[in-house]
Structures are given as C-alpha cells and as structure tokens.
Tab-separated table of C-alpha atoms in Angstrom:
chain	number	residue	atom	x	y	z
O	24	MET	CA	-11.509	-21.036	11.805
O	25	LYS	CA	-14.495	-19.268	13.306
O	26	MET	CA	-16.522	-16.854	11.173
O	27	MET	CA	-16.485	-13.340	12.562
O	28	GLN	CA	-19.782	-11.486	12.498
O	29	GLY	CA	-19.838	-8.819	9.789
O	30	GLN	CA	-16.919	-10.281	7.856
O	31	ASN	CA	-17.391	-11.729	4.415
O	32	ILE	CA	-15.557	-14.801	3.184
O	33	SER	CA	-13.020	-12.688	1.274
O	34	ASP	CA	-12.052	-10.841	4.469
O	35	ILE	CA	-11.677	-14.126	6.334
O	36	ILE	CA	-9.522	-15.729	3.624
O	37	GLU	CA	-7.369	-12.580	3.469
O	38	ALA	CA	-6.914	-12.595	7.252
O	39	TYR	CA	-5.990	-16.291	7.199
O	40	LEU	CA	-3.332	-15.800	4.499
O	41	LYS	CA	-1.947	-12.681	6.197
O	42	GLN	CA	-1.725	-14.610	9.466
O	43	ILE	CA	0.450	-17.202	7.728
O	44	LEU	CA	2.522	-14.435	6.119
O	45	ALA	CA	3.073	-12.837	9.537
O	46	ASP	CA	5.270	-15.822	10.413
O	47	SER	CA	7.147	-16.109	7.123
O	48	GLU	CA	7.956	-13.945	4.128
O	49	LYS	CA	6.163	-16.227	1.677
O	50	VAL	CA	3.525	-18.921	1.515
O	51	GLU	CA	2.689	-21.529	-1.099
O	52	ILE	CA	-0.902	-22.638	-1.241
O	53	ARG	CA	-3.017	-24.919	-3.349
O	54	ARG	CA	-6.143	-23.105	-4.431
O	55	ALA	CA	-8.414	-26.151	-4.103
O	56	GLU	CA	-7.165	-26.926	-0.574
O	57	ILE	CA	-7.850	-23.386	0.643
O	58	ALA	CA	-11.262	-23.451	-1.065
O	59	ASP	CA	-12.072	-26.714	0.760
O	60	LEU	CA	-10.873	-25.240	4.053
O	61	PHE	CA	-13.262	-22.308	3.718
O	62	ASN	CA	-16.010	-24.245	1.943
O	63	CYS	CA	-15.998	-21.919	-1.057
O	64	VAL	CA	-15.306	-22.178	-4.776
O	65	PRO	CA	-11.686	-21.925	-5.980
O	66	SER	CA	-12.528	-18.775	-7.941
O	67	GLN	CA	-13.162	-17.067	-4.577
O	68	ILE	CA	-9.512	-17.748	-3.694
O	69	ASN	CA	-8.472	-16.226	-7.032
O	70	TYR	CA	-10.569	-13.144	-6.295
O	71	VAL	CA	-8.995	-12.642	-2.862
O	72	ILE	CA	-5.481	-13.032	-4.209
O	73	LYS	CA	-6.046	-10.740	-7.201
O	74	THR	CA	-7.644	-7.976	-5.149
O	75	ARG	CA	-5.967	-8.210	-1.735
O	76	PHE	CA	-2.437	-9.408	-2.509
O	77	THR	CA	-1.298	-6.967	-5.174
O	78	ILE	CA	2.079	-5.404	-5.841
O	79	GLN	CA	0.575	-2.080	-4.747
O	80	ARG	CA	-0.011	-3.613	-1.328
O	81	GLY	CA	3.459	-5.117	-1.110
O	82	TYR	CA	2.941	-8.659	-2.366
O	83	LEU	CA	4.328	-10.596	-5.301
O	84	VAL	CA	2.139	-13.454	-6.507
O	85	GLN	CA	3.315	-16.298	-8.709
O	86	SER	CA	1.278	-19.258	-9.799
O	87	LYS	CA	1.929	-22.579	-11.445
O	88	ARG	CA	-0.966	-24.409	-13.030
O	89	GLY	CA	-1.430	-28.130	-13.384
O	90	GLY	CA	-1.410	-31.152	-11.096
O	91	GLY	CA	1.413	-29.917	-8.883
O	92	GLY	CA	0.257	-26.336	-9.229
O	93	TYR	CA	0.479	-23.774	-6.473
O	94	ILE	CA	0.075	-20.096	-5.760
O	95	ARG	CA	3.032	-18.433	-4.040
O	96	ILE	CA	2.448	-15.178	-2.181
O	97	GLU	CA	5.529	-13.295	-1.065
O	98	LYS	CA	5.824	-10.127	1.007
O	99	VAL	CA	8.218	-7.628	-0.496
O	100	ASN	CA	10.006	-4.910	1.391
O	101	LEU	CA	9.984	-1.699	-0.593
O	102	LEU	CA	12.828	-0.154	1.405
O	103	ASP	CA	15.257	-2.921	0.538
O	104	ASN	CA	14.231	-3.214	-3.069
O	105	ARG	CA	14.753	-0.221	-5.348
O	106	ASP	CA	13.555	-2.348	-8.231
O	107	MET	CA	10.155	-2.254	-6.568
O	108	LEU	CA	9.792	1.432	-7.491
O	109	ASP	CA	10.512	0.508	-11.081
O	110	THR	CA	7.939	-2.282	-10.826
O	111	LEU	CA	5.354	0.108	-9.383
O	112	ILE	CA	6.041	2.640	-12.136
O	113	GLU	CA	5.667	-0.088	-14.743
O	114	LEU	CA	2.477	-1.315	-13.084
O	115	ILE	CA	0.939	2.160	-13.085
O	116	GLY	CA	1.550	2.548	-16.783
O	117	SER	CA	-0.439	5.320	-18.398
O	118	THR	CA	-3.504	5.155	-16.161
O	119	ILE	CA	-4.400	4.366	-12.548
O	120	THR	CA	-7.572	4.608	-10.488
O	121	GLN	CA	-7.681	6.639	-7.294
O	122	ARG	CA	-8.216	3.414	-5.303
O	123	ASP	CA	-5.122	1.696	-6.748
O	124	ALA	CA	-3.053	4.855	-6.299
O	125	LEU	CA	-4.148	5.026	-2.659
O	126	ALA	CA	-2.988	1.434	-2.153
O	127	ILE	CA	0.453	2.286	-3.563
O	128	VAL	CA	0.851	5.403	-1.409
O	129	GLN	CA	-0.391	3.552	1.658
O	130	LYS	CA	2.198	0.790	1.127
O	131	LEU	CA	4.981	3.345	0.637
O	132	TYR	CA	3.991	4.899	3.971
O	133	GLU	CA	3.683	1.565	5.784
O	134	GLU	CA	7.183	0.627	4.628
O	135	ASP	CA	8.567	3.997	5.830
O	136	PHE	CA	9.468	4.945	2.290
O	137	VAL	CA	7.602	8.241	2.702
O	138	THR	CA	6.562	10.196	5.773
O	139	ARG	CA	2.928	10.683	6.735
O	140	GLN	CA	3.125	14.253	5.445
O	141	GLU	CA	4.621	13.154	2.108
O	142	ALA	CA	1.942	10.476	1.757
O	143	ASN	CA	-0.825	12.967	2.530
O	144	LEU	CA	0.584	15.527	0.081
O	145	THR	CA	0.818	12.855	-2.605
O	146	LEU	CA	-2.770	11.765	-1.960
O	147	ALA	CA	-3.913	15.386	-2.133
O	148	ALA	CA	-2.088	15.890	-5.444
O	149	ILE	CA	-3.648	12.811	-7.064
O	150	SER	CA	-7.141	13.148	-5.604
O	151	HIS	CA	-10.272	13.429	-7.713
O	152	ASP	CA	-10.820	16.973	-6.385
O	153	ALA	CA	-7.306	18.150	-7.236
O	154	LEU	CA	-7.340	16.751	-10.762
O	155	ALA	CA	-10.809	18.273	-11.342
O	156	VAL	CA	-11.625	16.946	-14.784
O	157	ASN	CA	-14.951	15.532	-15.900
O	158	ASP	CA	-13.381	12.718	-17.897
O	159	ARG	CA	-12.555	9.627	-15.830
O	160	HIS	CA	-10.011	8.313	-18.345
O	161	LEU	CA	-8.222	11.668	-18.474
O	162	GLU	CA	-8.310	11.875	-14.662
O	163	ASN	CA	-6.735	8.409	-14.329
O	164	ALA	CA	-4.089	9.320	-16.924
O	165	LEU	CA	-3.226	12.557	-15.076
O	166	ARG	CA	-3.087	10.657	-11.784
O	167	ALA	CA	-0.724	8.096	-13.319
O	168	SER	CA	1.517	10.860	-14.644
O	169	VAL	CA	1.715	12.674	-11.293
O	170	LEU	CA	2.250	9.480	-9.290
O	171	THR	CA	4.898	8.203	-11.704
O	172	SER	CA	6.716	11.517	-11.434
O	173	ILE	CA	6.691	11.280	-7.633
O	174	LEU	CA	7.923	7.657	-7.714
O	175	ASN	CA	10.698	8.601	-10.136
O	176	HIS	CA	11.747	11.353	-7.748
O	177	LEU	CA	11.773	8.865	-4.853
O	178	ARG	CA	13.759	6.385	-6.910
O	179	PHE	CA	16.587	8.842	-7.428
O	180	GLU	CA	16.263	10.528	-4.031
O	181	LYS	CA	16.583	7.232	-2.142
O	182	SER	CA	19.435	5.691	-4.145
C-alpha cells in the first residue's frame, strides 16, 4: 500500500480496514500481522481501532487474546437494530464530550436515522455554546443528559 502525502499512519490503517469492511460486514484481523504490514508497532493498531472504530461510529469491536487471538470489527446498521440506541445510551452514561457526541449524531445521520435538520438541531442543542457553562465536567454531563433524552425519544418514535 502506497503512503499518501499528508496522511499519517493511523489514517492509512483506518482506510485499509474500511476498504476491507466495504466488501463485507465484518473483518477479523491479527494485530501483529497488520502491524507488520504497515511496519508499525502493534499498539498503533490498538490506537486506530479504539479511536476510529467505535460504537459511536457504527462499529462493534471484539477481541480475543492469546495465541489464536484476533480482533473482529463489525459494521452495525443502526436502522435495523433498535438495541443499538440502547447501547448508545448506555455508552453515553452520565457524561460525554462534544467530540464523541458529534460522532454519535453523525452516525445517526449517515444511517438515515435522523434527517440533516434533526442532526443539526441536535448538534446545536449539545454544543459548547448552547450549554454555556464554565465547568467542563458539568458541560459534559448536561450534554449527556440532552443527548440521552433525544436518543430515548428516537427509540420510542422509531419502534
């Protein structure tokens, strides 16, 4: 695989895995093999998977350690899986950063779960400017509360 100018190794690994996922709903990889392929340390593969293949972005990741260990990445379709809203709500918990909330809203839009207008209104409601508090922890807690409320509404609206 040829290195693209201006791309870092994480972007390249992400693109490679997404290219595989474009052909199938899931992929099983061995961390060491992918690290060898890209001439990087295995922890770089962990970093890419933990930051780029999250539930907020529509991926479930499972791993098995040991000699026959693997990492399985699976695309999930939010429209066909109401349990996914419950999973997202559980994942949000009592606090969420603006960046993670954006990823959730973006995935909901990409999967046609919400319209562009609904996504934009949600983003406006959970933005740093709208919440307007000088305490980051309180801001993230308020954001989690608002986003959870919206997801709960969607859960019952779409069922």
